Structure formats: C-alpha cells, structure tokens
XYZ file of C-alpha atoms in Angstrom:
313
model
C 56.040 -10.000 16.700
C 52.584 -11.508 17.335
C 52.197 -15.056 17.803
C 50.337 -16.969 15.163
C 46.632 -17.497 16.391
C 45.252 -20.972 16.237
C 42.483 -20.777 13.784
C 40.888 -24.300 14.276
C 37.344 -24.942 15.470
C 35.004 -27.642 16.304
C 31.088 -28.068 15.683
C 30.236 -31.046 18.012
C 32.808 -33.599 17.343
C 34.230 -32.553 13.848
C 37.042 -30.557 13.901
C 38.265 -27.941 10.968
C 41.336 -26.287 10.518
C 39.757 -22.708 9.878
C 36.305 -21.489 10.857
C 35.643 -19.955 7.317
C 33.260 -22.224 5.151
C 31.569 -21.728 1.903
C 27.792 -21.111 2.392
C 25.659 -23.998 1.133
C 24.109 -23.093 -2.579
C 26.572 -20.604 -3.200
C 29.374 -22.636 -4.780
C 27.290 -25.845 -5.730
C 29.731 -28.382 -4.671
C 32.787 -26.545 -5.148
C 33.795 -27.182 -8.662
C 33.596 -23.367 -9.575
C 35.565 -22.006 -6.637
C 38.310 -24.561 -7.035
C 39.619 -22.540 -9.919
C 40.609 -19.510 -7.990
C 41.904 -21.349 -4.553
C 42.389 -24.939 -2.970
C 39.517 -25.900 -1.684
C 41.313 -27.751 1.262
C 42.611 -24.284 2.082
C 39.472 -23.325 3.857
C 37.580 -24.851 6.691
C 34.941 -26.549 4.809
C 32.902 -26.779 1.457
C 29.070 -27.012 2.355
C 27.295 -28.300 -0.490
C 24.304 -27.104 -2.192
C 21.279 -28.431 -0.415
C 20.668 -32.099 -2.187
C 17.227 -34.016 -2.406
C 16.402 -37.244 -3.354
C 15.522 -36.584 -6.900
C 16.967 -34.320 -9.438
C 15.170 -31.009 -9.326
C 15.190 -28.329 -12.170
C 14.347 -25.221 -9.582
C 11.985 -22.614 -10.034
C 11.132 -20.477 -13.223
C 13.485 -17.694 -14.356
C 14.293 -14.918 -13.531
C 15.637 -16.616 -10.316
C 17.783 -13.594 -9.194
C 17.820 -9.516 -8.355
C 20.043 -7.252 -7.415
C 18.603 -5.195 -4.221
C 20.672 -2.457 -2.036
C 23.130 -4.221 -0.225
C 22.137 -7.559 -1.358
C 20.605 -9.750 -3.658
C 17.282 -11.635 -3.647
C 17.717 -15.479 -5.241
C 14.481 -18.065 -6.132
C 16.614 -21.106 -7.338
C 14.526 -23.648 -5.942
C 16.859 -26.118 -4.939
C 17.976 -27.207 -8.339
C 20.362 -29.957 -8.118
C 21.058 -33.588 -9.383
C 19.479 -35.445 -6.469
C 21.507 -37.590 -3.526
C 22.477 -40.496 -5.938
C 24.394 -38.405 -8.562
C 25.860 -36.102 -5.730
C 27.108 -39.266 -3.741
C 28.462 -40.979 -7.166
C 29.868 -38.005 -8.588
C 30.198 -34.641 -6.576
C 31.491 -36.379 -3.251
C 34.224 -38.373 -4.480
C 35.558 -35.293 -6.304
C 35.298 -33.176 -3.290
C 37.390 -35.868 -1.493
C 39.989 -36.217 -4.157
C 40.634 -32.061 -3.230
C 41.149 -33.089 0.231
C 38.269 -30.680 1.166
C 36.452 -31.084 4.344
C 32.674 -31.772 3.483
C 29.584 -30.629 5.117
C 26.677 -32.311 3.253
C 23.705 -30.190 3.181
C 20.180 -31.912 2.867
C 16.739 -30.479 2.044
C 13.340 -32.580 1.825
C 9.596 -31.822 1.097
C 8.511 -34.451 3.950
C 9.707 -35.692 6.932
C 10.228 -38.825 5.494
C 12.708 -37.559 2.597
C 15.075 -36.380 5.286
C 15.228 -39.862 6.748
C 15.972 -41.185 3.435
C 18.448 -38.877 2.627
C 20.278 -39.344 5.785
C 20.308 -43.083 5.325
C 22.210 -42.464 2.135
C 24.542 -40.027 3.645
C 25.449 -42.776 6.582
C 26.425 -45.118 4.052
C 29.068 -42.723 2.279
C 32.452 -42.084 3.878
C 34.756 -38.869 4.127
C 31.952 -36.467 5.293
C 32.283 -34.476 8.352
C 28.991 -33.040 9.285
C 25.651 -33.133 7.980
C 23.691 -29.852 7.525
C 19.992 -30.415 7.631
C 18.402 -27.442 5.935
C 14.518 -27.277 7.322
C 14.180 -23.591 6.409
C 12.998 -24.893 2.876
C 9.091 -25.373 2.065
C 7.380 -28.049 3.981
C 4.788 -29.425 1.223
C 2.753 -31.663 3.817
C 1.850 -28.387 5.449
C 0.535 -26.031 2.742
C 3.809 -24.611 2.019
C 5.045 -23.706 5.374
C 8.404 -23.780 6.326
C 9.570 -26.454 8.743
C 11.867 -24.209 10.685
C 8.987 -22.362 11.509
C 6.889 -24.631 13.109
C 8.556 -25.815 16.486
C 6.893 -29.244 16.038
C 7.788 -30.274 12.331
C 11.196 -29.154 12.808
C 11.834 -31.097 15.866
C 10.151 -34.262 14.113
C 12.589 -33.743 11.178
C 15.508 -33.513 13.308
C 14.256 -36.516 15.550
C 14.029 -38.555 11.989
C 17.553 -37.683 11.178
C 18.702 -38.114 14.573
C 17.589 -41.939 14.517
C 18.980 -42.674 11.190
C 22.332 -41.176 11.472
C 22.992 -42.282 15.063
C 26.123 -40.207 16.718
C 28.124 -41.033 13.351
C 27.963 -37.659 12.088
C 27.298 -34.234 13.531
C 23.774 -32.967 12.694
C 23.548 -29.297 11.993
C 20.122 -27.797 11.839
C 19.851 -24.826 9.664
C 17.294 -22.390 10.599
C 15.401 -19.690 9.332
C 15.276 -16.096 11.015
C 11.424 -15.464 9.790
C 10.007 -16.592 13.221
C 8.959 -14.941 16.386
C 11.148 -16.854 18.759
C 14.176 -18.206 17.389
C 15.730 -19.519 20.766
C 12.720 -21.347 21.279
C 12.839 -23.338 17.803
C 16.618 -23.657 18.358
C 16.230 -25.393 21.808
C 13.299 -27.861 20.012
C 15.916 -29.045 17.501
C 18.678 -29.440 19.970
C 16.301 -31.263 22.216
C 15.483 -33.514 19.011
C 19.191 -34.456 18.441
C 20.736 -31.299 16.758
C 24.594 -31.004 17.762
C 24.913 -27.623 16.115
C 22.634 -25.043 14.403
C 23.319 -22.842 11.400
C 22.178 -19.202 11.703
C 20.729 -17.409 9.532
C 19.299 -18.791 6.463
C 18.218 -16.056 3.869
C 15.460 -13.673 4.707
C 12.425 -13.708 2.713
C 11.863 -10.756 0.285
C 10.314 -9.532 -2.855
C 11.139 -7.078 -5.692
C 8.746 -5.381 -8.085
C 9.614 -4.755 -11.682
C 8.376 -1.419 -12.209
C 8.563 -2.091 -15.915
C 6.343 -5.059 -15.985
C 4.627 -3.896 -12.289
C 4.675 -7.348 -11.363
C 6.883 -9.499 -9.198
C 10.253 -9.678 -10.867
C 10.963 -13.109 -9.826
C 9.620 -15.868 -11.393
C 9.189 -17.579 -7.921
C 7.371 -14.177 -6.891
C 9.381 -14.320 -3.617
C 12.774 -15.222 -2.804
C 15.650 -15.181 -0.295
C 17.631 -11.892 0.596
C 21.189 -12.505 1.476
C 24.255 -9.904 1.342
C 25.277 -7.312 3.742
C 21.850 -5.966 4.308
C 20.952 -9.040 6.626
C 24.342 -9.251 8.562
C 22.553 -7.457 11.423
C 19.952 -9.916 11.654
C 22.391 -12.761 11.558
C 24.472 -11.155 14.182
C 21.389 -10.478 16.589
C 19.949 -14.200 15.817
C 23.398 -15.608 16.716
C 23.532 -13.535 19.773
C 20.114 -14.549 21.039
C 20.731 -18.354 20.228
C 24.197 -18.250 22.048
C 22.680 -16.601 25.133
C 19.870 -19.188 25.261
C 22.122 -22.325 24.392
C 25.834 -21.312 25.195
C 27.444 -24.933 24.753
C 25.636 -25.485 21.438
C 27.971 -24.844 18.593
C 26.866 -22.112 15.912
C 27.649 -22.002 12.224
C 27.099 -18.280 11.603
C 26.203 -16.790 8.033
C 24.480 -13.742 6.994
C 26.212 -10.745 4.908
C 29.921 -11.477 5.878
C 32.309 -10.115 3.337
C 35.230 -9.125 5.451
C 37.397 -10.314 8.556
C 35.631 -7.532 10.284
C 31.997 -9.219 9.310
C 33.424 -12.635 10.376
C 34.524 -11.451 14.025
C 31.325 -9.798 14.556
C 29.691 -13.099 14.534
C 32.060 -14.945 16.062
C 32.105 -12.363 19.089
C 28.210 -13.109 18.896
C 28.812 -16.589 19.261
C 29.496 -18.500 16.240
C 32.250 -21.191 16.201
C 32.578 -21.088 12.298
C 31.420 -19.065 9.515
C 29.869 -19.561 6.262
C 30.353 -17.169 3.326
C 28.126 -17.057 0.587
C 26.897 -13.917 -1.327
C 30.054 -11.956 -1.013
C 32.166 -15.276 -3.561
C 29.964 -13.879 -6.192
C 31.480 -10.745 -6.569
C 35.115 -11.985 -5.501
C 35.516 -15.578 -5.938
C 38.335 -15.661 -3.671
C 36.544 -13.650 -0.693
C 36.821 -16.781 1.341
C 40.697 -16.593 1.565
C 40.533 -12.685 1.801
C 38.227 -13.046 4.997
C 40.063 -16.022 6.454
C 43.465 -13.995 6.716
C 41.798 -10.718 7.357
C 40.095 -12.580 10.511
C 43.765 -14.255 11.430
C 45.263 -10.626 11.700
C 41.786 -9.081 13.583
C 42.138 -11.856 15.945
C 46.081 -11.505 16.562
C 45.574 -7.598 16.845
C 43.131 -7.915 19.637
C 45.300 -10.546 21.720
C 43.655 -13.575 20.868
C 45.849 -16.831 20.792
C 42.952 -19.115 19.325
C 39.795 -18.424 17.562
C 38.076 -20.023 19.945
C 38.614 -17.849 22.273
C 36.817 -15.439 20.515
C 33.529 -17.404 20.320
C 30.790 -15.338 21.923
C 33.305 -12.901 23.499
C 30.859 -10.300 23.397
C 28.725 -12.013 26.256
C 31.351 -11.876 28.820
C 29.800 -8.870 30.924
C 26.505 -10.821 31.394
C 28.311 -13.605 32.802
C 30.985 -11.850 34.925
C-alpha cells in the first residue's frame, strides 16, 4: 500500500493544498470551469489579467489552431479592476477558491495603481504581475523583454504592496537571457516567478494569403511549447534555486506536470488543456499524485527541482 502524498506547496508565504492552478486568461475568473468541478478542489484560480479600465480586446479572428497547440490574440479583454473587485473576486471567495489575481498594465504607473487597489481587497492569496504584455511607453515592446523596464514595474508594485501579498512576476520566454531577467525582477522585489508565458507566433491564411489573426501575431500555447517551458524553468531554477516558480506551458497530463516540477516548478498552471477537457485540472492533479507516489515521494515538494540533483551532489 502506497502512503498518501502531501500535495501542498508554497509560493513565498502563500500556502496551497495542491500545486495545480488555472492559467491566467484560460478560465476568465473561474465561472465557466465551476460547472465542471468545485474551484476549491484545485490549488488556486489565477484570474485573467485585469487592467485599470475595461477593454474590448483585439479584432477578430482571435484564435487559430496550430499543430500541437493554438494561437490566441485576445488583447487582455476584461471588465477593469473596479468591476473585478466588485463582482468577480467576491464570487470566487464565496466558492472558497484560493485566488491569485493577475494584473497587467500599459505603463509602469498603471501597475502601481492596480496594486494599490488590490491591496485594499481581502482574501487574495498572491498577486501575479503580468509584465509580458506590450509596453506602450516604449514602442510596443514587452516589459519582460527589457531588463530595466521589468525591474521598474516590479519595484513600483513592491513599494505599493509592501510585504502583504506575494508578488509573482510573469515572464516571457521570448528573450535571449531569461535567468538575467529573472534575477532582475527578484532583486526588484518579486517573491516568485511565473514561467512561461506564450511564445510569439503567426499563422498565414492560405485563402486570403494574409495573416489569419486580427492582431496579426498571437501567443502560441499548448503541447508545442512544453519543451521551451521545461528549458526555461530548468535554467531559472539553476540560477535562482530558492525562488519559487509557478510553471506553465503545454501541460496536459500528470506526466507533463511532473516534468516541470522536476525542472524546478513549485506549482503548475494549466491552460490550453482545459479548452478540450474542462476537467483537465482534476485529472492532471490525480495523475500527478499517483506518479509521485509511484516514485517514492512522500511530498510534492520533495520533487521540486529533483532533475538538478546530479549537479549538486
């Protein structure tokens, strides 16, 4: 008889009963998934990135299937922070879900404004700062691709939040030196890292012979990007072994989740898999528990970064 595995995990000072979270943007604020399972049964609900004002998002078409994945170009559509705090957050807390609020901004000041409003709310487990979105102050570049800009965003949020909520900096894989960007945001006050956001891609429609997506480029997600996620998590964990990582990118099974955990992730966000199977999070969670037990782990946390052991022994 195998002993039960302690699946709990921590990201900085936030505790979660299991390491399986939703991925920001793939389940809005959880209402769609709540008809398939109780939201409190997974580690946390990571909300769609919320901005200061309501946004309609980018023109259609917004999604395209690709081999082993999909492209999306939603454009951070959402209700804005005030409506989110008035409606979505109270509903999530009623469901007894643990909530990680994801914020996104077009300017460094907007992130600080959002953080100030989040600070006034109660019941939130952690704050995900999505800096892998276009920075309109700097010709449409992405904050997370610019070491200085990414540090300034996190520094501004840290000064506003203080130490009340763990800050998780969400980074882009579309950079040449990810560990350097990661070190910069940790030095600026990030308590944890979310790796990886989608990879920039494009599809050409052969009928129109033009870009298929209304926004031309989009974020590639799904199984196609899992090897990139494993590489990114492994490299960053090697450089910053004591910084917790919320891993994501192409996880559609317990085996995928375990691979990211062995690379260095302390928790796993599941996104694209939920589109094809709304109960994917529960399935992945159960499969992960069985895989850990079969390999002799008494706790999930014992497996975090286990693939690095030969380098340290």
